């Protein structure tokens, strides 16, 4: 018989996870869909269930000026409404799902779902986020790009719990975000893209670009970004075609029920060009 538990603390949750096989539930907005059965029937779970969304230790949002520390059980709405969160987080979150889902879905749940179409991932990849993972006996840190192994696959062991996301604080000059879907809201991404840049003395000091829903994991190329850093407007314009060609090689989408690979790749290349062409001409936060 499957049992359900609501621990009173993080320590109690880790003790429970250590002692028995279980399914960890925070918002469960994806998990309940995966486990759904016929209409009117309860979802099926083959192991005990532990609820963690109520644990305040997993819902803190704080900063030391260098890093933003976000509890894994924070809902998307809590992140969107918190004054410590940068504008680009709020922009991305408002494009995700519906208000009702955002009130329940958690950032930790989105990460552990490990979907390549997850709207939060391009943002987190660009920011070089680190995940804090705990078990009853140890604590470890792992970069997000190493944690996500493929669609639905992540480096999270049976007795471990994602407790916090460590996000470096950057002072970007501006950002550019686009989500392409069937409709503006409550739709899965065909393509998502976010780019950041910082200018100094009319040259690109820093640039980040990441694509979602066009590969088994998020597509980001630091070698291409490094090639762009230090360029002025004329130098950037002279290599735009070469940059597009580099992304053409590494963006490898598939055909599925939402879109075609050809369409996705074409959109990605258009977004890259639009983002880069506007770095020196636009001071707005979004296109």
PDB file of C-alpha atoms in Angstrom:
ATOM      1  CA  UNK A   1       0.000   0.000   0.000  1.00  0.00           C
ATOM      2  CA  UNK A   2       1.332   3.437  -0.935  1.00  0.00           C
ATOM      3  CA  UNK A   3       1.543   5.967   1.896  1.00  0.00           C
ATOM      4  CA  UNK A   4       1.863   9.775   1.807  1.00  0.00           C
ATOM      5  CA  UNK A   5       3.959  11.875   4.190  1.00  0.00           C
ATOM      6  CA  UNK A   6       4.259  15.598   4.924  1.00  0.00           C
ATOM      7  CA  UNK A   7       7.463  16.153   6.925  1.00  0.00           C
ATOM      8  CA  UNK A   8       7.737  19.028   9.393  1.00  0.00           C
ATOM      9  CA  UNK A   9      11.287  19.995   8.381  1.00  0.00           C
ATOM     10  CA  UNK A  10      13.967  19.490   5.743  1.00  0.00           C
ATOM     11  CA  UNK A  11      15.854  17.225   8.137  1.00  0.00           C
ATOM     12  CA  UNK A  12      12.781  15.028   8.560  1.00  0.00           C
ATOM     13  CA  UNK A  13      12.314  14.924   4.782  1.00  0.00           C
ATOM     14  CA  UNK A  14      15.929  13.817   4.241  1.00  0.00           C
ATOM     15  CA  UNK A  15      15.516  11.151   6.937  1.00  0.00           C
ATOM     16  CA  UNK A  16      12.410   9.835   5.206  1.00  0.00           C
ATOM     17  CA  UNK A  17      14.057   9.828   1.763  1.00  0.00           C
ATOM     18  CA  UNK A  18      17.037   7.987   3.212  1.00  0.00           C
ATOM     19  CA  UNK A  19      14.941   5.213   4.740  1.00  0.00           C
ATOM     20  CA  UNK A  20      12.548   4.292   1.973  1.00  0.00           C
ATOM     21  CA  UNK A  21      11.945   4.524  -1.750  1.00  0.00           C
ATOM     22  CA  UNK A  22       9.579   7.381  -2.464  1.00  0.00           C
ATOM     23  CA  UNK A  23       8.282   9.891  -4.977  1.00  0.00           C
ATOM     24  CA  UNK A  24       9.040  13.517  -4.068  1.00  0.00           C
ATOM     25  CA  UNK A  25       6.192  15.936  -4.764  1.00  0.00           C
ATOM     26  CA  UNK A  26       6.423  19.734  -4.739  1.00  0.00           C
ATOM     27  CA  UNK A  27       3.997  21.406  -7.150  1.00  0.00           C
ATOM     28  CA  UNK A  28       3.499  18.173  -9.115  1.00  0.00           C
ATOM     29  CA  UNK A  29       2.178  20.011 -12.182  1.00  0.00           C
ATOM     30  CA  UNK A  30       4.180  17.731 -14.484  1.00  0.00           C
ATOM     31  CA  UNK A  31       4.198  14.616 -12.317  1.00  0.00           C
ATOM     32  CA  UNK A  32       0.415  14.399 -12.036  1.00  0.00           C
ATOM     33  CA  UNK A  33       0.126  14.584 -15.827  1.00  0.00           C
ATOM     34  CA  UNK A  34       2.669  11.773 -16.244  1.00  0.00           C
ATOM     35  CA  UNK A  35       0.828   9.580 -13.721  1.00  0.00           C
ATOM     36  CA  UNK A  36      -2.708  10.324 -14.884  1.00  0.00           C
ATOM     37  CA  UNK A  37      -5.172   7.500 -15.530  1.00  0.00           C
ATOM     38  CA  UNK A  38      -8.712   7.349 -16.885  1.00  0.00           C
ATOM     39  CA  UNK A  39     -10.977  10.272 -16.086  1.00  0.00           C
ATOM     40  CA  UNK A  40     -12.262  10.098 -12.526  1.00  0.00           C
ATOM     41  CA  UNK A  41      -9.471   7.790 -11.345  1.00  0.00           C
ATOM     42  CA  UNK A  42      -6.667   8.780  -8.984  1.00  0.00           C
ATOM     43  CA  UNK A  43      -3.123   9.021 -10.389  1.00  0.00           C
ATOM     44  CA  UNK A  44      -1.056   5.883  -9.842  1.00  0.00           C
ATOM     45  CA  UNK A  45       2.148   5.891  -7.786  1.00  0.00           C
ATOM     46  CA  UNK A  46       4.180   2.739  -7.239  1.00  0.00           C
ATOM     47  CA  UNK A  47       6.066   4.065  -4.209  1.00  0.00           C
ATOM     48  CA  UNK A  48       5.374   6.150  -1.122  1.00  0.00           C
ATOM     49  CA  UNK A  49       4.889   9.877  -1.648  1.00  0.00           C
ATOM     50  CA  UNK A  50       6.521  12.732   0.278  1.00  0.00           C
ATOM     51  CA  UNK A  51       5.278  16.327   0.005  1.00  0.00           C
ATOM     52  CA  UNK A  52       7.857  19.129   0.365  1.00  0.00           C
ATOM     53  CA  UNK A  53       6.235  22.279  -1.045  1.00  0.00           C
ATOM     54  CA  UNK A  54       5.230  23.516   2.434  1.00  0.00           C
ATOM     55  CA  UNK A  55       8.758  23.419   3.905  1.00  0.00           C
ATOM     56  CA  UNK A  56       9.884  27.008   4.565  1.00  0.00           C
ATOM     57  CA  UNK A  57      13.541  25.902   4.526  1.00  0.00           C
ATOM     58  CA  UNK A  58      13.075  25.181   0.810  1.00  0.00           C
ATOM     59  CA  UNK A  59      11.238  28.439   0.043  1.00  0.00           C
ATOM     60  CA  UNK A  60      13.763  31.120   1.028  1.00  0.00           C
ATOM     61  CA  UNK A  61      15.008  33.728  -1.447  1.00  0.00           C
ATOM     62  CA  UNK A  62      18.080  35.697  -0.378  1.00  0.00           C
ATOM     63  CA  UNK A  63      21.191  37.348  -1.780  1.00  0.00           C
ATOM     64  CA  UNK A  64      24.660  38.320  -0.609  1.00  0.00           C
ATOM     65  CA  UNK A  65      25.168  40.634  -3.588  1.00  0.00           C
ATOM     66  CA  UNK A  66      27.277  38.059  -5.418  1.00  0.00           C
ATOM     67  CA  UNK A  67      24.794  35.179  -5.561  1.00  0.00           C
ATOM     68  CA  UNK A  68      21.034  34.856  -5.473  1.00  0.00           C
ATOM     69  CA  UNK A  69      19.990  31.803  -3.459  1.00  0.00           C
ATOM     70  CA  UNK A  70      16.564  30.424  -4.340  1.00  0.00           C
ATOM     71  CA  UNK A  71      14.841  27.605  -2.476  1.00  0.00           C
ATOM     72  CA  UNK A  72      13.862  24.683  -4.682  1.00  0.00           C
ATOM     73  CA  UNK A  73      10.251  24.715  -3.452  1.00  0.00           C
ATOM     74  CA  UNK A  74       9.645  28.356  -4.415  1.00  0.00           C
ATOM     75  CA  UNK A  75       6.708  28.588  -6.787  1.00  0.00           C
ATOM     76  CA  UNK A  76       7.019  30.456 -10.060  1.00  0.00           C
ATOM     77  CA  UNK A  77       4.605  33.087  -8.769  1.00  0.00           C
ATOM     78  CA  UNK A  78       6.687  33.597  -5.616  1.00  0.00           C
ATOM     79  CA  UNK A  79       9.746  34.150  -7.796  1.00  0.00           C
ATOM     80  CA  UNK A  80       7.901  36.498 -10.147  1.00  0.00           C
ATOM     81  CA  UNK A  81       6.629  38.633  -7.263  1.00  0.00           C
ATOM     82  CA  UNK A  82       9.838  38.733  -5.201  1.00  0.00           C
ATOM     83  CA  UNK A  83      11.701  42.062  -5.375  1.00  0.00           C
ATOM     84  CA  UNK A  84      15.108  40.341  -5.270  1.00  0.00           C
ATOM     85  CA  UNK A  85      14.525  38.588  -8.590  1.00  0.00           C
ATOM     86  CA  UNK A  86      15.967  40.379 -11.661  1.00  0.00           C
ATOM     87  CA  UNK A  87      13.612  41.595 -14.436  1.00  0.00           C
ATOM     88  CA  UNK A  88      14.690  38.820 -16.819  1.00  0.00           C
ATOM     89  CA  UNK A  89      13.430  36.163 -14.390  1.00  0.00           C
ATOM     90  CA  UNK A  90      10.056  37.843 -14.219  1.00  0.00           C
ATOM     91  CA  UNK A  91       9.882  38.177 -18.013  1.00  0.00           C
ATOM     92  CA  UNK A  92      10.535  34.461 -18.520  1.00  0.00           C
ATOM     93  CA  UNK A  93       8.223  33.309 -15.730  1.00  0.00           C
ATOM     94  CA  UNK A  94       5.283  35.344 -17.040  1.00  0.00           C
ATOM     95  CA  UNK A  95       5.571  33.444 -20.340  1.00  0.00           C
ATOM     96  CA  UNK A  96       5.230  30.094 -18.581  1.00  0.00           C
ATOM     97  CA  UNK A  97       1.930  28.209 -18.351  1.00  0.00           C
ATOM     98  CA  UNK A  98      -1.057  29.948 -16.735  1.00  0.00           C
ATOM     99  CA  UNK A  99      -1.397  31.901 -13.467  1.00  0.00           C
ATOM    100  CA  UNK A 100      -2.973  28.877 -11.777  1.00  0.00           C
ATOM    101  CA  UNK A 101      -0.076  26.614 -12.753  1.00  0.00           C
ATOM    102  CA  UNK A 102       2.522  29.247 -11.790  1.00  0.00           C
ATOM    103  CA  UNK A 103       0.909  29.422  -8.341  1.00  0.00           C
ATOM    104  CA  UNK A 104       1.749  25.743  -7.801  1.00  0.00           C
ATOM    105  CA  UNK A 105       4.703  24.819 -10.020  1.00  0.00           C
ATOM    106  CA  UNK A 106       8.133  25.129  -8.381  1.00  0.00           C
ATOM    107  CA  UNK A 107      11.523  26.007  -9.815  1.00  0.00           C
ATOM    108  CA  UNK A 108      12.998  22.831  -8.340  1.00  0.00           C
ATOM    109  CA  UNK A 109      10.271  20.728  -9.892  1.00  0.00           C
ATOM    110  CA  UNK A 110      10.876  22.330 -13.293  1.00  0.00           C
ATOM    111  CA  UNK A 111      14.582  21.564 -13.019  1.00  0.00           C
ATOM    112  CA  UNK A 112      14.118  17.966 -11.889  1.00  0.00           C
ATOM    113  CA  UNK A 113      11.598  17.355 -14.674  1.00  0.00           C
ATOM    114  CA  UNK A 114      14.589  17.875 -16.995  1.00  0.00           C
ATOM    115  CA  UNK A 115      12.547  18.703 -20.081  1.00  0.00           C
ATOM    116  CA  UNK A 116      14.549  20.235 -22.955  1.00  0.00           C
ATOM    117  CA  UNK A 117      11.457  22.369 -23.632  1.00  0.00           C
ATOM    118  CA  UNK A 118      11.405  23.753 -20.086  1.00  0.00           C
ATOM    119  CA  UNK A 119      11.085  27.536 -20.393  1.00  0.00           C
ATOM    120  CA  UNK A 120      13.241  28.245 -17.332  1.00  0.00           C
ATOM    121  CA  UNK A 121      16.291  26.347 -18.634  1.00  0.00           C
ATOM    122  CA  UNK A 122      17.768  28.731 -21.255  1.00  0.00           C
ATOM    123  CA  UNK A 123      17.772  31.470 -18.616  1.00  0.00           C
ATOM    124  CA  UNK A 124      19.422  29.278 -15.973  1.00  0.00           C
ATOM    125  CA  UNK A 125      22.013  27.962 -18.440  1.00  0.00           C
ATOM    126  CA  UNK A 126      22.970  31.493 -19.488  1.00  0.00           C
ATOM    127  CA  UNK A 127      23.453  32.442 -15.835  1.00  0.00           C
ATOM    128  CA  UNK A 128      25.738  29.463 -15.088  1.00  0.00           C
ATOM    129  CA  UNK A 129      23.564  28.328 -12.197  1.00  0.00           C
ATOM    130  CA  UNK A 130      24.708  25.796  -9.614  1.00  0.00           C
ATOM    131  CA  UNK A 131      22.417  23.388  -7.787  1.00  0.00           C
ATOM    132  CA  UNK A 132      22.703  22.546  -4.090  1.00  0.00           C
ATOM    133  CA  UNK A 133      21.814  18.911  -3.433  1.00  0.00           C
ATOM    134  CA  UNK A 134      21.569  17.284  -0.023  1.00  0.00           C
ATOM    135  CA  UNK A 135      21.183  13.806   1.407  1.00  0.00           C
ATOM    136  CA  UNK A 136      21.068  12.738   5.034  1.00  0.00           C
ATOM    137  CA  UNK A 137      24.859  12.372   5.093  1.00  0.00           C
ATOM    138  CA  UNK A 138      26.310  14.953   2.722  1.00  0.00           C
ATOM    139  CA  UNK A 139      25.812  18.099   0.659  1.00  0.00           C
ATOM    140  CA  UNK A 140      27.128  18.673  -2.855  1.00  0.00           C
ATOM    141  CA  UNK A 141      27.084  21.332  -5.559  1.00  0.00           C
ATOM    142  CA  UNK A 142      26.768  20.647  -9.272  1.00  0.00           C
ATOM    143  CA  UNK A 143      26.501  22.961 -12.266  1.00  0.00           C
ATOM    144  CA  UNK A 144      23.104  22.834 -13.938  1.00  0.00           C
ATOM    145  CA  UNK A 145      24.643  21.925 -17.303  1.00  0.00           C
ATOM    146  CA  UNK A 146      26.186  18.825 -15.691  1.00  0.00           C
ATOM    147  CA  UNK A 147      23.048  17.958 -13.735  1.00  0.00           C
ATOM    148  CA  UNK A 148      20.830  17.666 -16.830  1.00  0.00           C
ATOM    149  CA  UNK A 149      21.847  14.520 -18.722  1.00  0.00           C
ATOM    150  CA  UNK A 150      19.092  14.336 -21.344  1.00  0.00           C
ATOM    151  CA  UNK A 151      15.307  14.449 -21.704  1.00  0.00           C
ATOM    152  CA  UNK A 152      13.924  13.485 -18.286  1.00  0.00           C
ATOM    153  CA  UNK A 153      17.381  12.439 -17.062  1.00  0.00           C
ATOM    154  CA  UNK A 154      19.338  14.138 -14.313  1.00  0.00           C
ATOM    155  CA  UNK A 155      22.195  13.498 -11.893  1.00  0.00           C
ATOM    156  CA  UNK A 156      20.040  13.071  -8.793  1.00  0.00           C
ATOM    157  CA  UNK A 157      20.538   9.931  -6.733  1.00  0.00           C
ATOM    158  CA  UNK A 158      17.761   8.035  -4.978  1.00  0.00           C
ATOM    159  CA  UNK A 159      18.448   9.448  -1.503  1.00  0.00           C
ATOM    160  CA  UNK A 160      19.132  13.015  -2.611  1.00  0.00           C
ATOM    161  CA  UNK A 161      17.009  16.160  -2.623  1.00  0.00           C
ATOM    162  CA  UNK A 162      17.481  19.355  -4.623  1.00  0.00           C
ATOM    163  CA  UNK A 163      17.269  22.064  -1.954  1.00  0.00           C
ATOM    164  CA  UNK A 164      18.541  25.313  -3.494  1.00  0.00           C
ATOM    165  CA  UNK A 165      19.571  27.036  -6.725  1.00  0.00           C
ATOM    166  CA  UNK A 166      22.648  29.276  -6.605  1.00  0.00           C
ATOM    167  CA  UNK A 167      22.471  32.012  -9.236  1.00  0.00           C
ATOM    168  CA  UNK A 168      25.358  34.410  -9.922  1.00  0.00           C
ATOM    169  CA  UNK A 169      24.300  38.052  -9.936  1.00  0.00           C
ATOM    170  CA  UNK A 170      25.308  39.855 -13.135  1.00  0.00           C
ATOM    171  CA  UNK A 171      24.925  43.470 -14.202  1.00  0.00           C
ATOM    172  CA  UNK A 172      24.001  42.922 -17.844  1.00  0.00           C
ATOM    173  CA  UNK A 173      23.473  45.928 -20.102  1.00  0.00           C
ATOM    174  CA  UNK A 174      20.336  44.310 -21.484  1.00  0.00           C
ATOM    175  CA  UNK A 175      18.621  41.061 -22.411  1.00  0.00           C
ATOM    176  CA  UNK A 176      16.504  39.690 -25.239  1.00  0.00           C
ATOM    177  CA  UNK A 177      13.906  36.952 -24.651  1.00  0.00           C
ATOM    178  CA  UNK A 178      11.629  35.173 -27.087  1.00  0.00           C
ATOM    179  CA  UNK A 179       9.345  32.186 -26.641  1.00  0.00           C
ATOM    180  CA  UNK A 180       7.788  30.811 -29.824  1.00  0.00           C
ATOM    181  CA  UNK A 181       4.665  28.726 -29.287  1.00  0.00           C
ATOM    182  CA  UNK A 182       1.277  28.001 -30.794  1.00  0.00           C
ATOM    183  CA  UNK A 183      -0.174  30.861 -28.757  1.00  0.00           C
ATOM    184  CA  UNK A 184       1.175  33.503 -26.403  1.00  0.00           C
ATOM    185  CA  UNK A 185       0.365  31.754 -23.123  1.00  0.00           C
ATOM    186  CA  UNK A 186      -0.332  28.260 -21.753  1.00  0.00           C
ATOM    187  CA  UNK A 187       1.564  26.600 -24.577  1.00  0.00           C
ATOM    188  CA  UNK A 188       4.685  24.464 -24.794  1.00  0.00           C
ATOM    189  CA  UNK A 189       7.634  26.024 -26.567  1.00  0.00           C
ATOM    190  CA  UNK A 190       8.453  25.272 -30.167  1.00  0.00           C
ATOM    191  CA  UNK A 191      11.614  27.312 -29.556  1.00  0.00           C
ATOM    192  CA  UNK A 192      12.785  29.530 -26.716  1.00  0.00           C
ATOM    193  CA  UNK A 193      15.771  31.856 -26.736  1.00  0.00           C
ATOM    194  CA  UNK A 194      17.379  34.248 -24.322  1.00  0.00           C
ATOM    195  CA  UNK A 195      20.419  36.421 -24.919  1.00  0.00           C
ATOM    196  CA  UNK A 196      22.338  38.712 -22.569  1.00  0.00           C
ATOM    197  CA  UNK A 197      25.050  41.226 -23.278  1.00  0.00           C
ATOM    198  CA  UNK A 198      27.216  43.831 -21.611  1.00  0.00           C
ATOM    199  CA  UNK A 199      28.856  46.709 -23.495  1.00  0.00           C
ATOM    200  CA  UNK A 200      31.972  48.604 -22.479  1.00  0.00           C
ATOM    201  CA  UNK A 201      33.620  51.318 -24.566  1.00  0.00           C
ATOM    202  CA  UNK A 202      31.460  50.363 -27.572  1.00  0.00           C
ATOM    203  CA  UNK A 203      32.665  46.768 -27.437  1.00  0.00           C
ATOM    204  CA  UNK A 204      30.961  43.577 -26.276  1.00  0.00           C
ATOM    205  CA  UNK A 205      32.373  42.741 -22.869  1.00  0.00           C
ATOM    206  CA  UNK A 206      30.087  39.758 -22.250  1.00  0.00           C
ATOM    207  CA  UNK A 207      27.461  37.870 -24.252  1.00  0.00           C
ATOM    208  CA  UNK A 208      25.333  34.784 -23.503  1.00  0.00           C
ATOM    209  CA  UNK A 209      22.922  32.927 -25.791  1.00  0.00           C
ATOM    210  CA  UNK A 210      20.871  29.807 -25.041  1.00  0.00           C
ATOM    211  CA  UNK A 211      18.149  27.923 -26.947  1.00  0.00           C
ATOM    212  CA  UNK A 212      15.430  25.648 -25.586  1.00  0.00           C
ATOM    213  CA  UNK A 213      13.368  22.886 -27.232  1.00  0.00           C
ATOM    214  CA  UNK A 214      15.890  22.352 -30.061  1.00  0.00           C
ATOM    215  CA  UNK A 215      18.011  19.502 -28.701  1.00  0.00           C
ATOM    216  CA  UNK A 216      18.130  16.820 -25.992  1.00  0.00           C
ATOM    217  CA  UNK A 217      19.460  19.513 -23.630  1.00  0.00           C
ATOM    218  CA  UNK A 218      19.708  23.307 -23.797  1.00  0.00           C
ATOM    219  CA  UNK A 219      21.955  24.539 -26.618  1.00  0.00           C
ATOM    220  CA  UNK A 220      24.615  27.032 -25.579  1.00  0.00           C
ATOM    221  CA  UNK A 221      28.042  27.491 -27.175  1.00  0.00           C
ATOM    222  CA  UNK A 222      30.689  29.217 -25.074  1.00  0.00           C
ATOM    223  CA  UNK A 223      33.233  29.010 -27.950  1.00  0.00           C
ATOM    224  CA  UNK A 224      30.893  31.068 -30.146  1.00  0.00           C
ATOM    225  CA  UNK A 225      30.265  33.517 -27.312  1.00  0.00           C
ATOM    226  CA  UNK A 226      34.008  33.873 -26.695  1.00  0.00           C
ATOM    227  CA  UNK A 227      34.483  34.678 -30.365  1.00  0.00           C
ATOM    228  CA  UNK A 228      32.006  37.552 -30.089  1.00  0.00           C
ATOM    229  CA  UNK A 229      33.437  39.062 -26.903  1.00  0.00           C
ATOM    230  CA  UNK A 230      35.595  42.112 -27.494  1.00  0.00           C
ATOM    231  CA  UNK A 231      34.072  42.989 -30.870  1.00  0.00           C
ATOM    232  CA  UNK A 232      32.739  46.389 -31.864  1.00  0.00           C
ATOM    233  CA  UNK A 233      29.711  46.900 -34.108  1.00  0.00           C
ATOM    234  CA  UNK A 234      31.548  46.683 -37.432  1.00  0.00           C
ATOM    235  CA  UNK A 235      33.563  43.637 -36.398  1.00  0.00           C
ATOM    236  CA  UNK A 236      30.421  41.847 -35.226  1.00  0.00           C
ATOM    237  CA  UNK A 237      28.579  42.610 -38.461  1.00  0.00           C
ATOM    238  CA  UNK A 238      31.454  41.155 -40.487  1.00  0.00           C
ATOM    239  CA  UNK A 239      31.126  37.695 -38.859  1.00  0.00           C
ATOM    240  CA  UNK A 240      27.333  37.411 -38.437  1.00  0.00           C
ATOM    241  CA  UNK A 241      27.074  34.875 -41.247  1.00  0.00           C
ATOM    242  CA  UNK A 242      29.826  32.741 -39.727  1.00  0.00           C
ATOM    243  CA  UNK A 243      28.095  32.794 -36.347  1.00  0.00           C
ATOM    244  CA  UNK A 244      24.845  31.633 -37.944  1.00  0.00           C
ATOM    245  CA  UNK A 245      26.726  28.799 -39.631  1.00  0.00           C
ATOM    246  CA  UNK A 246      28.200  27.701 -36.296  1.00  0.00           C
ATOM    247  CA  UNK A 247      24.766  27.561 -34.688  1.00  0.00           C
ATOM    248  CA  UNK A 248      23.380  25.763 -37.729  1.00  0.00           C
ATOM    249  CA  UNK A 249      25.786  22.905 -36.922  1.00  0.00           C
ATOM    250  CA  UNK A 250      24.913  22.543 -33.243  1.00  0.00           C
ATOM    251  CA  UNK A 251      21.158  23.247 -33.192  1.00  0.00           C
ATOM    252  CA  UNK A 252      19.651  19.816 -33.832  1.00  0.00           C
ATOM    253  CA  UNK A 253      15.879  19.888 -33.283  1.00  0.00           C
ATOM    254  CA  UNK A 254      13.448  17.087 -34.090  1.00  0.00           C
ATOM    255  CA  UNK A 255      10.053  16.839 -35.740  1.00  0.00           C
ATOM    256  CA  UNK A 256       7.272  16.356 -33.194  1.00  0.00           C
ATOM    257  CA  UNK A 257       3.614  17.207 -32.648  1.00  0.00           C
ATOM    258  CA  UNK A 258       4.446  20.837 -31.858  1.00  0.00           C
ATOM    259  CA  UNK A 259       6.635  21.717 -34.837  1.00  0.00           C
ATOM    260  CA  UNK A 260       9.134  20.598 -37.456  1.00  0.00           C
ATOM    261  CA  UNK A 261      12.893  20.511 -37.140  1.00  0.00           C
ATOM    262  CA  UNK A 262      13.291  22.754 -40.188  1.00  0.00           C
ATOM    263  CA  UNK A 263      11.018  25.432 -38.735  1.00  0.00           C
ATOM    264  CA  UNK A 264      12.734  25.342 -35.345  1.00  0.00           C
ATOM    265  CA  UNK A 265      16.207  25.664 -36.789  1.00  0.00           C
ATOM    266  CA  UNK A 266      15.158  28.543 -39.042  1.00  0.00           C
ATOM    267  CA  UNK A 267      13.576  30.409 -36.132  1.00  0.00           C
ATOM    268  CA  UNK A 268      16.706  29.948 -34.003  1.00  0.00           C
ATOM    269  CA  UNK A 269      18.962  31.433 -36.675  1.00  0.00           C
ATOM    270  CA  UNK A 270      16.589  34.379 -37.129  1.00  0.00           C
ATOM    271  CA  UNK A 271      16.577  35.036 -33.383  1.00  0.00           C
ATOM    272  CA  UNK A 272      20.373  34.929 -33.166  1.00  0.00           C
ATOM    273  CA  UNK A 273      20.711  37.430 -35.980  1.00  0.00           C
ATOM    274  CA  UNK A 274      18.022  39.727 -34.574  1.00  0.00           C
ATOM    275  CA  UNK A 275      19.610  39.664 -31.118  1.00  0.00           C
ATOM    276  CA  UNK A 276      23.136  40.368 -32.353  1.00  0.00           C
ATOM    277  CA  UNK A 277      22.095  43.028 -34.876  1.00  0.00           C
ATOM    278  CA  UNK A 278      20.344  44.978 -32.140  1.00  0.00           C
ATOM    279  CA  UNK A 279      23.073  44.879 -29.473  1.00  0.00           C
ATOM    280  CA  UNK A 280      24.496  48.250 -30.530  1.00  0.00           C
ATOM    281  CA  UNK A 281      21.222  49.877 -31.525  1.00  0.00           C
ATOM    282  CA  UNK A 282      18.755  49.014 -28.770  1.00  0.00           C
ATOM    283  CA  UNK A 283      18.753  49.827 -25.083  1.00  0.00           C
ATOM    284  CA  UNK A 284      15.457  48.104 -24.409  1.00  0.00           C
ATOM    285  CA  UNK A 285      15.279  45.012 -22.233  1.00  0.00           C
ATOM    286  CA  UNK A 286      13.286  42.937 -24.671  1.00  0.00           C
ATOM    287  CA  UNK A 287      12.630  42.990 -28.436  1.00  0.00           C
TER     288      UNK A 287
END
